[in-house]
PDB file of C-alpha atoms and ligand atoms in Angstrom:
ATOM      1  CA  MET A  23       0.000   0.000   0.000  1.00  0.00           C
ATOM      2  CA  LEU A  24       2.685   2.453   1.088  1.00  0.00           C
ATOM      3  CA  LEU A  25       4.842   1.447  -1.881  1.00  0.00           C
ATOM      4  CA  THR A  26       1.976   2.058  -4.254  1.00  0.00           C
ATOM      5  CA  LEU A  27       1.402   5.496  -2.794  1.00  0.00           C
ATOM      6  CA  LEU A  28       5.086   6.342  -3.046  1.00  0.00           C
ATOM      7  CA  ALA A  29       5.199   5.163  -6.632  1.00  0.00           C
ATOM      8  CA  ALA A  30       2.138   7.252  -7.464  1.00  0.00           C
ATOM      9  CA  ALA A  31       3.664  10.278  -5.750  1.00  0.00           C
ATOM     10  CA  THR A  32       6.927   9.830  -7.609  1.00  0.00           C
ATOM     11  CA  MET A  33       5.131   9.540 -10.902  1.00  0.00           C
ATOM     12  CA  ALA A  34       3.080  12.607 -10.171  1.00  0.00           C
ATOM     13  CA  TYR A  35       6.212  14.509  -9.242  1.00  0.00           C
ATOM     14  CA  GLY A  36       7.956  13.270 -12.344  1.00  0.00           C
ATOM     15  CA  ALA A  37       5.080  14.334 -14.549  1.00  0.00           C
ATOM     16  CA  GLU A  38       5.041  17.735 -12.870  1.00  0.00           C
ATOM     17  CA  ALA A  39       8.778  18.215 -13.320  1.00  0.00           C
ATOM     18  CA  ALA A  40       8.530  17.468 -17.026  1.00  0.00           C
ATOM     19  CA  LYS A  41       5.752  19.954 -17.599  1.00  0.00           C
ATOM     20  CA  VAL A  42       7.613  22.817 -19.191  1.00  0.00           C
ATOM     21  CA  GLY A  43       6.357  25.216 -21.773  1.00  0.00           C
ATOM     22  CA  TRP A  44       8.724  27.183 -23.967  1.00  0.00           C
ATOM     23  CA  THR A  45       9.007  29.079 -27.196  1.00  0.00           C
ATOM     24  CA  LYS A  46       9.961  26.203 -29.487  1.00  0.00           C
ATOM     25  CA  SER A  47      10.723  28.250 -32.520  1.00  0.00           C
ATOM     26  CA  THR A  48      10.671  31.886 -33.469  1.00  0.00           C
ATOM     27  CA  GLU A  49      11.811  34.256 -36.167  1.00  0.00           C
ATOM     28  CA  VAL A  50      13.880  37.393 -35.971  1.00  0.00           C
ATOM     29  CA  PHE A  51      15.056  39.813 -38.623  1.00  0.00           C
ATOM     30  CA  GLN A  52      18.695  40.902 -38.749  1.00  0.00           C
ATOM     31  CA  GLY A  53      19.215  43.676 -36.183  1.00  0.00           C
ATOM     32  CA  GLU A  54      15.937  43.010 -34.378  1.00  0.00           C
ATOM     33  CA  VAL A  55      14.902  41.576 -31.028  1.00  0.00           C
ATOM     34  CA  VAL A  56      12.504  38.824 -29.898  1.00  0.00           C
ATOM     35  CA  GLU A  57      11.378  37.684 -26.501  1.00  0.00           C
ATOM     36  CA  ILE A  58      11.754  34.030 -25.524  1.00  0.00           C
ATOM     37  CA  LYS A  59       9.565  32.554 -22.781  1.00  0.00           C
ATOM     38  CA  VAL A  60       9.994  29.472 -20.663  1.00  0.00           C
ATOM     39  CA  SER A  61       7.475  28.382 -18.040  1.00  0.00           C
ATOM     40  CA  GLY A  62       7.244  25.506 -15.616  1.00  0.00           C
ATOM     41  CA  ASN A  63       5.692  24.981 -12.197  1.00  0.00           C
ATOM     42  CA  ASP A  64       8.871  24.091 -10.393  1.00  0.00           C
ATOM     43  CA  LEU A  65      11.482  25.934 -12.412  1.00  0.00           C
ATOM     44  CA  ILE A  66      13.928  27.940 -10.375  1.00  0.00           C
ATOM     45  CA  ALA A  67      16.424  28.951 -13.061  1.00  0.00           C
ATOM     46  CA  VAL A  68      16.832  29.056 -16.825  1.00  0.00           C
ATOM     47  CA  GLU A  69      20.105  29.518 -18.633  1.00  0.00           C
ATOM     48  CA  GLY A  70      20.554  30.012 -22.333  1.00  0.00           C
ATOM     49  CA  ARG A  71      23.445  29.784 -24.721  1.00  0.00           C
ATOM     50  CA  MET A  72      23.645  30.681 -28.373  1.00  0.00           C
ATOM     51  CA  GLY A  73      26.969  30.014 -30.032  1.00  0.00           C
ATOM     52  CA  LYS A  74      29.457  31.196 -27.440  1.00  0.00           C
ATOM     53  CA  GLU A  75      27.143  33.855 -26.043  1.00  0.00           C
ATOM     54  CA  LYS A  76      25.309  33.491 -22.778  1.00  0.00           C
ATOM     55  CA  ILE A  77      21.620  34.392 -22.966  1.00  0.00           C
ATOM     56  CA  TYR A  78      20.320  35.701 -19.653  1.00  0.00           C
ATOM     57  CA  PHE A  79      16.821  34.747 -18.532  1.00  0.00           C
ATOM     58  CA  PHE A  80      15.007  36.594 -15.781  1.00  0.00           C
ATOM     59  CA  PRO A  81      11.871  35.694 -13.820  1.00  0.00           C
ATOM     60  CA  LYS A  82       8.704  37.375 -15.004  1.00  0.00           C
ATOM     61  CA  GLY A  83       5.779  36.705 -12.747  1.00  0.00           C
ATOM     62  CA  SER A  84       5.576  33.275 -11.148  1.00  0.00           C
ATOM     63  CA  HIS A  85       7.007  30.237 -12.916  1.00  0.00           C
ATOM     64  CA  VAL A  86       7.866  32.214 -16.051  1.00  0.00           C
ATOM     65  CA  PHE A  87      11.320  33.209 -17.296  1.00  0.00           C
ATOM     66  CA  THR A  88      11.984  35.437 -20.275  1.00  0.00           C
ATOM     67  CA  ALA A  89      14.971  36.598 -22.273  1.00  0.00           C
ATOM     68  CA  LEU A  90      15.446  39.111 -25.039  1.00  0.00           C
ATOM     69  CA  VAL A  91      17.395  37.686 -27.941  1.00  0.00           C
ATOM     70  CA  GLY A  92      18.722  39.727 -30.830  1.00  0.00           C
ATOM     71  CA  ALA A  93      20.101  38.911 -34.242  1.00  0.00           C
ATOM     72  CA  ASP A  94      23.233  40.805 -35.200  1.00  0.00           C
ATOM     73  CA  VAL A  95      22.862  43.287 -38.057  1.00  0.00           C
ATOM     74  CA  GLU A  96      25.141  41.028 -40.100  1.00  0.00           C
ATOM     75  CA  ALA A  97      23.873  37.670 -38.753  1.00  0.00           C
ATOM     76  CA  LYS A  98      23.759  35.008 -41.432  1.00  0.00           C
ATOM     77  CA  PRO A  99      20.156  34.347 -42.463  1.00  0.00           C
ATOM     78  CA  GLY A 100      19.094  30.785 -41.609  1.00  0.00           C
ATOM     79  CA  LEU A 101      18.549  28.662 -38.537  1.00  0.00           C
ATOM     80  CA  ALA A 102      20.347  29.364 -35.284  1.00  0.00           C
ATOM     81  CA  LYS A 103      19.933  27.307 -32.143  1.00  0.00           C
ATOM     82  CA  LEU A 104      19.422  28.550 -28.643  1.00  0.00           C
ATOM     83  CA  PHE A 105      20.228  25.899 -26.022  1.00  0.00           C
ATOM     84  CA  LEU A 106      18.466  26.007 -22.683  1.00  0.00           C
ATOM     85  CA  THR A 107      19.304  24.479 -19.327  1.00  0.00           C
ATOM     86  CA  LEU A 108      16.304  24.454 -17.000  1.00  0.00           C
ATOM     87  CA  THR A 109      16.809  23.867 -13.301  1.00  0.00           C
ATOM     88  CA  SER A 110      13.908  22.589 -11.219  1.00  0.00           C
ATOM     89  CA  TYR A 111      13.306  22.716  -7.524  1.00  0.00           C
ATOM     90  CA  GLY A 112      15.502  20.030  -6.029  1.00  0.00           C
ATOM     91  CA  GLY A 113      18.231  20.576  -8.610  1.00  0.00           C
ATOM     92  CA  ALA A 114      17.027  18.417 -11.499  1.00  0.00           C
ATOM     93  CA  GLU A 115      18.193  19.760 -14.856  1.00  0.00           C
ATOM     94  CA  GLN A 116      16.477  19.513 -18.197  1.00  0.00           C
ATOM     95  CA  ARG A 117      17.694  20.602 -21.602  1.00  0.00           C
ATOM     96  CA  ARG A 118      15.672  22.160 -24.344  1.00  0.00           C
ATOM     97  CA  GLU A 119      16.459  23.904 -27.571  1.00  0.00           C
ATOM     98  CA  ILE A 120      14.872  26.673 -29.544  1.00  0.00           C
ATOM     99  CA  ALA A 121      15.079  27.110 -33.300  1.00  0.00           C
ATOM    100  CA  LEU A 122      15.690  30.738 -34.106  1.00  0.00           C
ATOM    101  CA  LYS A 123      15.149  31.596 -37.739  1.00  0.00           C
ATOM    102  CA  VAL A 124      17.191  34.645 -38.713  1.00  0.00           C
ATOM    103  CA  LYS A 125      15.627  36.462 -41.635  1.00  0.00           C
ATOM    104  CA  ALA A 126      17.367  38.818 -44.012  1.00  0.00           C
ATOM    105  CA  LYS A 127      16.249  42.401 -43.893  1.00  0.00           C
ATOM    106  CA  ALA A 128      16.445  44.784 -46.821  1.00  0.00           C
ATOM    107  CA  PHE A 129      18.743  47.548 -45.657  1.00  0.00           C
ATOM    108  CA  HIS A 130      19.378  50.755 -47.524  1.00  0.00           C
ATOM    109  CA  THR A 131      22.664  51.397 -49.210  1.00  0.00           C
ATOM    110  CA  GLU A 132      23.975  54.891 -48.849  1.00  0.00           C
ATOM    111  CA  SER A 133      26.991  56.615 -50.280  1.00  0.00           C
ATOM    112  CA  PHE A 134      28.667  59.574 -48.687  1.00  0.00           C
ATOM    113  CA  SER A 135      32.002  61.275 -48.374  1.00  0.00           C
ATOM    114  CA  VAL A 136      34.144  62.144 -45.394  1.00  0.00           C
ATOM    115  CA  PRO A 137      37.303  64.266 -45.395  1.00  0.00           C
ATOM    116  CA  PRO A 138      40.252  62.205 -46.641  1.00  0.00           C
ATOM    117  CA  SER A 139      42.042  62.771 -43.316  1.00  0.00           C
ATOM    118  CA  PHE A 140      39.514  60.375 -41.744  1.00  0.00           C
ATOM    119  CA  ASP A 141      40.169  57.792 -44.387  1.00  0.00           C
ATOM    120  CA  GLN A 142      43.923  57.788 -44.689  1.00  0.00           C
ATOM    121  CA  MET A 143      45.096  56.823 -41.280  1.00  0.00           C
ATOM    122  CA  SER A 144      48.456  57.746 -39.920  1.00  0.00           C
ATOM    123  CA  PRO A 145      50.158  55.310 -37.510  1.00  0.00           C
ATOM    124  CA  GLU A 146      49.066  57.627 -34.680  1.00  0.00           C
ATOM    125  CA  THR A 147      45.459  57.457 -35.850  1.00  0.00           C
ATOM    126  CA  LEU A 148      45.596  53.679 -36.208  1.00  0.00           C
ATOM    127  CA  GLU A 149      46.870  53.514 -32.647  1.00  0.00           C
ATOM    128  CA  GLU A 150      43.922  55.665 -31.523  1.00  0.00           C
ATOM    129  CA  VAL A 151      41.511  53.417 -33.385  1.00  0.00           C
ATOM    130  CA  ARG A 152      43.014  50.356 -31.717  1.00  0.00           C
ATOM    131  CA  ARG A 153      42.616  52.016 -28.335  1.00  0.00           C
ATOM    132  CA  GLU A 154      38.971  52.724 -29.187  1.00  0.00           C
ATOM    133  CA  GLN A 155      38.272  49.135 -30.239  1.00  0.00           C
ATOM    134  CA  ALA A 156      40.011  47.762 -27.152  1.00  0.00           C
ATOM    135  CA  ALA A 157      38.032  50.049 -24.826  1.00  0.00           C
ATOM    136  CA  PHE A 158      34.717  48.879 -26.262  1.00  0.00           C
ATOM    137  CA  ALA A 159      35.758  45.223 -26.353  1.00  0.00           C
ATOM    138  CA  ARG A 160      36.748  45.437 -22.692  1.00  0.00           C
ATOM    139  CA  VAL A 161      33.312  46.626 -21.542  1.00  0.00           C
ATOM    140  CA  PHE A 162      31.381  44.177 -23.728  1.00  0.00           C
ATOM    141  CA  ALA A 163      33.433  41.290 -22.366  1.00  0.00           C
ATOM    142  CA  ALA A 164      32.303  41.836 -18.780  1.00  0.00           C
ATOM    143  CA  PRO A 165      28.559  42.501 -18.622  1.00  0.00           C
ATOM    144  CA  VAL A 166      26.738  43.102 -15.344  1.00  0.00           C
ATOM    145  CA  ARG A 167      24.981  39.835 -14.647  1.00  0.00           C
ATOM    146  CA  ASP A 168      21.910  41.204 -12.900  1.00  0.00           C
ATOM    147  CA  ARG A 169      19.190  42.848 -14.850  1.00  0.00           C
ATOM    148  CA  LEU A 170      19.224  46.593 -14.126  1.00  0.00           C
ATOM    149  CA  TRP A 171      16.743  47.735 -16.780  1.00  0.00           C
ATOM    150  CA  GLU A 172      13.020  47.909 -16.222  1.00  0.00           C
ATOM    151  CA  GLY A 173      10.055  48.503 -18.494  1.00  0.00           C
ATOM    152  CA  PRO A 174      10.252  50.243 -21.853  1.00  0.00           C
ATOM    153  CA  PHE A 175      13.491  51.719 -23.191  1.00  0.00           C
ATOM    154  CA  LEU A 176      13.227  55.450 -23.921  1.00  0.00           C
ATOM    155  CA  ARG A 177      14.428  57.367 -26.940  1.00  0.00           C
ATOM    156  CA  PRO A 178      17.394  59.306 -25.537  1.00  0.00           C
ATOM    157  CA  VAL A 179      16.481  62.578 -27.229  1.00  0.00           C
ATOM    158  CA  THR A 180      13.000  64.003 -27.450  1.00  0.00           C
ATOM    159  CA  HIS A 181      13.123  65.218 -31.038  1.00  0.00           C
ATOM    160  CA  GLU A 182      10.589  63.561 -33.267  1.00  0.00           C
ATOM    161  CA  ALA A 183      12.643  63.308 -36.407  1.00  0.00           C
ATOM    162  CA  SER A 184      14.946  60.360 -36.738  1.00  0.00           C
ATOM    163  CA  ALA A 185      16.981  58.974 -39.547  1.00  0.00           C
ATOM    164  CA  ALA A 186      16.030  55.376 -40.242  1.00  0.00           C
ATOM    165  CA  SER A 187      19.595  54.483 -40.890  1.00  0.00           C
ATOM    166  CA  PHE A 188      20.158  51.376 -38.775  1.00  0.00           C
ATOM    167  CA  GLY A 189      21.877  48.624 -40.699  1.00  0.00           C
ATOM    168  CA  SER A 190      22.405  50.637 -43.843  1.00  0.00           C
ATOM    169  CA  ARG A 191      25.212  49.308 -45.976  1.00  0.00           C
ATOM    170  CA  ARG A 192      27.564  52.178 -46.490  1.00  0.00           C
ATOM    171  CA  ILE A 193      29.874  53.273 -49.197  1.00  0.00           C
ATOM    172  CA  ILE A 194      32.274  55.885 -47.884  1.00  0.00           C
ATOM    173  CA  ASN A 195      34.409  57.790 -50.357  1.00  0.00           C
ATOM    174  CA  GLY A 196      33.545  55.127 -52.899  1.00  0.00           C
ATOM    175  CA  MET A 197      34.558  52.148 -50.744  1.00  0.00           C
ATOM    176  CA  PRO A 198      32.117  49.621 -49.176  1.00  0.00           C
ATOM    177  CA  ARG A 199      32.327  49.654 -45.354  1.00  0.00           C
ATOM    178  CA  SER A 200      30.803  47.868 -42.406  1.00  0.00           C
ATOM    179  CA  PRO A 201      27.072  48.519 -41.922  1.00  0.00           C
ATOM    180  CA  HIS A 202      25.784  51.290 -39.745  1.00  0.00           C
ATOM    181  CA  SER A 203      25.336  49.614 -36.370  1.00  0.00           C
ATOM    182  CA  GLY A 204      23.156  52.238 -34.731  1.00  0.00           C
ATOM    183  CA  THR A 205      20.344  54.665 -35.358  1.00  0.00           C
ATOM    184  CA  ASP A 206      21.141  58.333 -35.910  1.00  0.00           C
ATOM    185  CA  LEU A 207      18.711  60.592 -34.129  1.00  0.00           C
ATOM    186  CA  ALA A 208      18.309  64.226 -35.109  1.00  0.00           C
ATOM    187  CA  ALA A 209      19.745  66.337 -32.307  1.00  0.00           C
ATOM    188  CA  PRO A 210      20.872  69.936 -32.666  1.00  0.00           C
ATOM    189  CA  MET A 211      24.162  70.727 -30.934  1.00  0.00           C
ATOM    190  CA  GLY A 212      23.774  70.658 -27.144  1.00  0.00           C
ATOM    191  CA  THR A 213      20.574  68.596 -26.959  1.00  0.00           C
ATOM    192  CA  GLU A 214      20.185  66.791 -23.631  1.00  0.00           C
ATOM    193  CA  VAL A 215      20.820  63.060 -23.996  1.00  0.00           C
ATOM    194  CA  MET A 216      18.982  60.800 -21.559  1.00  0.00           C
ATOM    195  CA  ALA A 217      19.778  57.327 -20.310  1.00  0.00           C
ATOM    196  CA  SER A 218      17.441  55.028 -22.193  1.00  0.00           C
ATOM    197  CA  ASN A 219      16.989  52.838 -19.140  1.00  0.00           C
ATOM    198  CA  HIS A 220      18.544  52.175 -15.743  1.00  0.00           C
ATOM    199  CA  GLY A 221      22.108  51.010 -15.903  1.00  0.00           C
ATOM    200  CA  ARG A 222      25.712  51.370 -14.979  1.00  0.00           C
ATOM    201  CA  VAL A 223      28.001  53.788 -16.801  1.00  0.00           C
ATOM    202  CA  VAL A 224      30.774  51.514 -18.031  1.00  0.00           C
ATOM    203  CA  LEU A 225      32.579  53.717 -20.538  1.00  0.00           C
ATOM    204  CA  VAL A 226      33.103  57.468 -20.789  1.00  0.00           C
ATOM    205  CA  GLY A 227      35.651  58.638 -23.311  1.00  0.00           C
ATOM    206  CA  ASN A 228      36.694  60.497 -26.425  1.00  0.00           C
ATOM    207  CA  PHE A 229      37.485  58.434 -29.477  1.00  0.00           C
ATOM    208  CA  PHE A 230      38.471  58.857 -33.099  1.00  0.00           C
ATOM    209  CA  PHE A 231      35.309  57.465 -34.710  1.00  0.00           C
ATOM    210  CA  ALA A 232      32.737  57.710 -31.936  1.00  0.00           C
ATOM    211  CA  GLY A 233      33.883  61.068 -30.539  1.00  0.00           C
ATOM    212  CA  GLY A 234      32.580  61.830 -27.051  1.00  0.00           C
ATOM    213  CA  SER A 235      31.045  58.518 -25.990  1.00  0.00           C
ATOM    214  CA  ILE A 236      29.098  56.937 -23.181  1.00  0.00           C
ATOM    215  CA  VAL A 237      28.216  53.256 -22.850  1.00  0.00           C
ATOM    216  CA  LEU A 238      25.586  52.038 -20.391  1.00  0.00           C
ATOM    217  CA  ASP A 239      25.408  48.447 -19.201  1.00  0.00           C
ATOM    218  CA  HIS A 240      21.791  47.534 -18.466  1.00  0.00           C
ATOM    219  CA  GLY A 241      22.658  44.055 -17.229  1.00  0.00           C
ATOM    220  CA  GLY A 242      22.066  40.632 -18.690  1.00  0.00           C
ATOM    221  CA  GLY A 243      24.236  41.313 -21.732  1.00  0.00           C
ATOM    222  CA  LEU A 244      22.372  44.432 -22.847  1.00  0.00           C
ATOM    223  CA  PHE A 245      24.241  47.699 -23.555  1.00  0.00           C
ATOM    224  CA  THR A 246      23.291  51.044 -25.099  1.00  0.00           C
ATOM    225  CA  MET A 247      25.771  53.503 -26.604  1.00  0.00           C
ATOM    226  CA  TYR A 248      25.680  57.250 -27.183  1.00  0.00           C
ATOM    227  CA  PHE A 249      28.211  58.801 -29.582  1.00  0.00           C
ATOM    228  CA  HIS A 250      29.430  62.137 -30.973  1.00  0.00           C
ATOM    229  CA  LEU A 251      28.629  63.885 -27.683  1.00  0.00           C
ATOM    230  CA  SER A 252      29.833  67.410 -26.986  1.00  0.00           C
ATOM    231  CA  GLU A 253      29.661  67.156 -23.212  1.00  0.00           C
ATOM    232  CA  LEU A 254      29.879  64.106 -20.971  1.00  0.00           C
ATOM    233  CA  LYS A 255      27.858  64.392 -17.783  1.00  0.00           C
ATOM    234  CA  ALA A 256      28.198  60.913 -16.337  1.00  0.00           C
ATOM    235  CA  GLU A 257      31.073  59.250 -14.568  1.00  0.00           C
ATOM    236  CA  GLU A 258      32.394  55.804 -15.225  1.00  0.00           C
ATOM    237  CA  GLY A 259      31.093  53.391 -12.591  1.00  0.00           C
ATOM    238  CA  ALA A 260      28.049  55.494 -11.685  1.00  0.00           C
ATOM    239  CA  MET A 261      24.537  54.063 -11.683  1.00  0.00           C
ATOM    240  CA  VAL A 262      22.015  56.041 -13.704  1.00  0.00           C
ATOM    241  CA  LYS A 263      18.240  55.974 -13.859  1.00  0.00           C
ATOM    242  CA  LYS A 264      16.110  55.942 -16.955  1.00  0.00           C
ATOM    243  CA  GLY A 265      15.679  59.543 -18.151  1.00  0.00           C
ATOM    244  CA  ASP A 266      18.758  60.929 -16.356  1.00  0.00           C
ATOM    245  CA  VAL A 267      20.663  63.423 -18.507  1.00  0.00           C
ATOM    246  CA  ILE A 268      24.028  61.775 -19.161  1.00  0.00           C
ATOM    247  CA  ALA A 269      25.411  64.061 -21.878  1.00  0.00           C
ATOM    248  CA  LEU A 270      24.836  66.797 -24.435  1.00  0.00           C
ATOM    249  CA  SER A 271      24.766  65.879 -28.095  1.00  0.00           C
ATOM    250  CA  GLY A 272      27.355  67.174 -30.523  1.00  0.00           C
ATOM    251  CA  ALA A 273      29.365  66.470 -33.633  1.00  0.00           C
ATOM    252  CA  THR A 274      32.564  64.935 -32.276  1.00  0.00           C
ATOM    253  CA  GLY A 275      34.379  62.026 -33.923  1.00  0.00           C
ATOM    254  CA  ARG A 276      33.885  61.041 -37.533  1.00  0.00           C
ATOM    255  CA  VAL A 277      30.698  62.875 -38.454  1.00  0.00           C
ATOM    256  CA  THR A 278      29.521  65.322 -41.047  1.00  0.00           C
ATOM    257  CA  GLY A 279      27.177  67.177 -38.713  1.00  0.00           C
ATOM    258  CA  PRO A 280      25.589  67.173 -35.248  1.00  0.00           C
ATOM    259  CA  HIS A 281      23.331  64.245 -34.321  1.00  0.00           C
ATOM    260  CA  LEU A 282      23.145  61.481 -31.755  1.00  0.00           C
ATOM    261  CA  HIS A 283      24.340  58.074 -32.815  1.00  0.00           C
ATOM    262  CA  TRP A 284      22.504  55.607 -30.634  1.00  0.00           C
ATOM    263  CA  GLY A 285      23.499  51.961 -30.570  1.00  0.00           C
ATOM    264  CA  ALA A 286      22.459  48.818 -28.713  1.00  0.00           C
ATOM    265  CA  ARG A 287      24.170  45.518 -28.137  1.00  0.00           C
ATOM    266  CA  LEU A 288      22.453  42.390 -26.847  1.00  0.00           C
ATOM    267  CA  ALA A 289      24.607  39.315 -26.110  1.00  0.00           C
ATOM    268  CA  ASN A 290      27.145  40.840 -28.497  1.00  0.00           C
ATOM    269  CA  ALA A 291      24.620  41.178 -31.311  1.00  0.00           C
ATOM    270  CA  ARG A 292      24.410  44.695 -32.747  1.00  0.00           C
ATOM    271  CA  VAL A 293      20.699  45.447 -32.725  1.00  0.00           C
ATOM    272  CA  ASP A 294      18.566  48.448 -33.585  1.00  0.00           C
ATOM    273  CA  PRO A 295      17.844  50.392 -30.384  1.00  0.00           C
ATOM    274  CA  LEU A 296      14.477  51.379 -31.834  1.00  0.00           C
ATOM    275  CA  ALA A 297      13.633  47.648 -32.022  1.00  0.00           C
ATOM    276  CA  LEU A 298      14.438  47.522 -28.318  1.00  0.00           C
ATOM    277  CA  VAL A 299      12.119  50.476 -27.665  1.00  0.00           C
ATOM    278  CA  ASN A 300       9.294  48.861 -29.633  1.00  0.00           C
ATOM    279  CA  LYS A 301       9.777  45.407 -28.123  1.00  0.00           C
ATOM    280  CA  THR A 302       9.871  46.632 -24.530  1.00  0.00           C
ATOM    281  CA  SER A 303       6.970  49.090 -25.051  1.00  0.00           C
ATOM    282  CA  ASN A 304       4.786  46.337 -26.468  1.00  0.00           C
ATOM    283  CA  GLU A 305       5.792  44.143 -23.571  1.00  0.00           C
ATOM    284  CA  SER A 306       4.652  46.535 -20.897  1.00  0.00           C
ATOM    285  CA  ALA A 307       1.481  47.413 -22.809  1.00  0.00           C
ATOM    286  CA  GLN A 308       0.626  43.714 -22.957  1.00  0.00           C
ATOM    287  CA  ALA A 309       1.467  43.277 -19.296  1.00  0.00           C
ATOM    288  CA  GLN A 310      -1.065  45.977 -18.463  1.00  0.00           C
ATOM    289  CA  GLY A 311      -3.615  44.406 -20.763  1.00  0.00           C
ATOM    290  CA  ALA A 312      -3.542  47.522 -22.897  1.00  0.00           C
ATOM    291  CA  LYS A 313      -3.402  47.709 -26.644  1.00  0.00           C
ATOM    292  CA  SER A 314       0.100  48.378 -27.861  1.00  0.00           C
ATOM    293  CA  VAL A 315       0.624  51.530 -29.820  1.00  0.00           C
ATOM    294  CA  PRO A 316       4.011  51.435 -31.502  1.00  0.00           C
ATOM    295  CA  SER A 317       5.185  54.911 -32.301  1.00  0.00           C
ATOM    296  CA  LYS A 318       5.557  55.634 -35.984  1.00  0.00           C
ATOM    297  CA  MET A 319       8.992  56.942 -36.645  1.00  0.00           C
ATOM    298  CA  GLU A 320       9.248  59.771 -39.019  1.00  0.00           C
ATOM    299  CA  ILE A 321      11.627  58.591 -41.641  1.00  0.00           C
ATOM    300  CA  GLU A 322      14.002  61.201 -42.826  1.00  0.00           C
ATOM    301  CA  HIS A 323      16.822  60.669 -45.198  1.00  0.00           C
ATOM    302  CA  GLY A 324      19.144  63.368 -44.059  1.00  0.00           C
ATOM    303  CA  THR A 325      22.604  63.936 -45.366  1.00  0.00           C
ATOM    304  CA  GLU A 326      24.194  63.911 -41.949  1.00  0.00           C
ATOM    305  CA  ARG A 327      25.648  60.563 -41.158  1.00  0.00           C
ATOM    306  CA  SER A 328      28.177  59.316 -38.741  1.00  0.00           C
ATOM    307  CA  ALA A 329      30.549  56.655 -39.807  1.00  0.00           C
ATOM    308  CA  GLN A 330      29.729  54.507 -36.802  1.00  0.00           C
TER     309      GLN A 330
HETATM  310 ZN1   ZN B  11      25.510  56.739 -36.592  1.00  0.00          ZN
END
């Protein structure tokens, strides 16, 4: 009798432990962001890995874990796999995988010219560029593990006009270059630049390409970047809140005019920060049971472009 009961209990427990729901497959365009969900009654942790990148999951309500996953602007279209390790109460581990279909996006091609001095690099300039690359690589290599961000990401400047330039394939002085890995927002000289979300200031500096720059680490592998700034108002290591003024916009670095270059990086994928704004705004609208109203960006093909 007792044995039977124990067996029944074990079976019930086993059945319970196996009951996991998850996003089995999803699609994402190059440079965009999707949310992955995993749920299970006795899950206490979810870990993800895609290639060599760690994908951070965070609890959302009870028994649900979510992660934002992005496809790099130059990700190869096709199937990618996201591997999950689910830990249940009592320590039992289960593995799952998610098929992530990366879809090609039609990006604009734009041609523009910069002064030849930016193009023909002296050894001193090359050294500066190396210093710039190393500084960024250093911060991306050591993300804050905990999630610091909350709710929707904000546009860092309040101007309506924005150049829909993310991902554009660029031809500079007649030569094809790496794609534009951010969105350029219209911002007259000296416009206040706000932190898009809560985070830690992990880089404040002046660089050859990016000019006056600030990088915020929002935790869980998510960073936002603000370039070509004229004044830096945040200190490395400081914690900032969403909406805090961290800088004034400018035209420093390799630019042809004042604007804010705004970039985002998610598990080392270069993604469109406006995709992050839309994704997180929809999220919170859904959470409140409200209808989501994605803001329509005014598309403006200006002549001012940064080379970032
Ligand atoms: Zn730019």
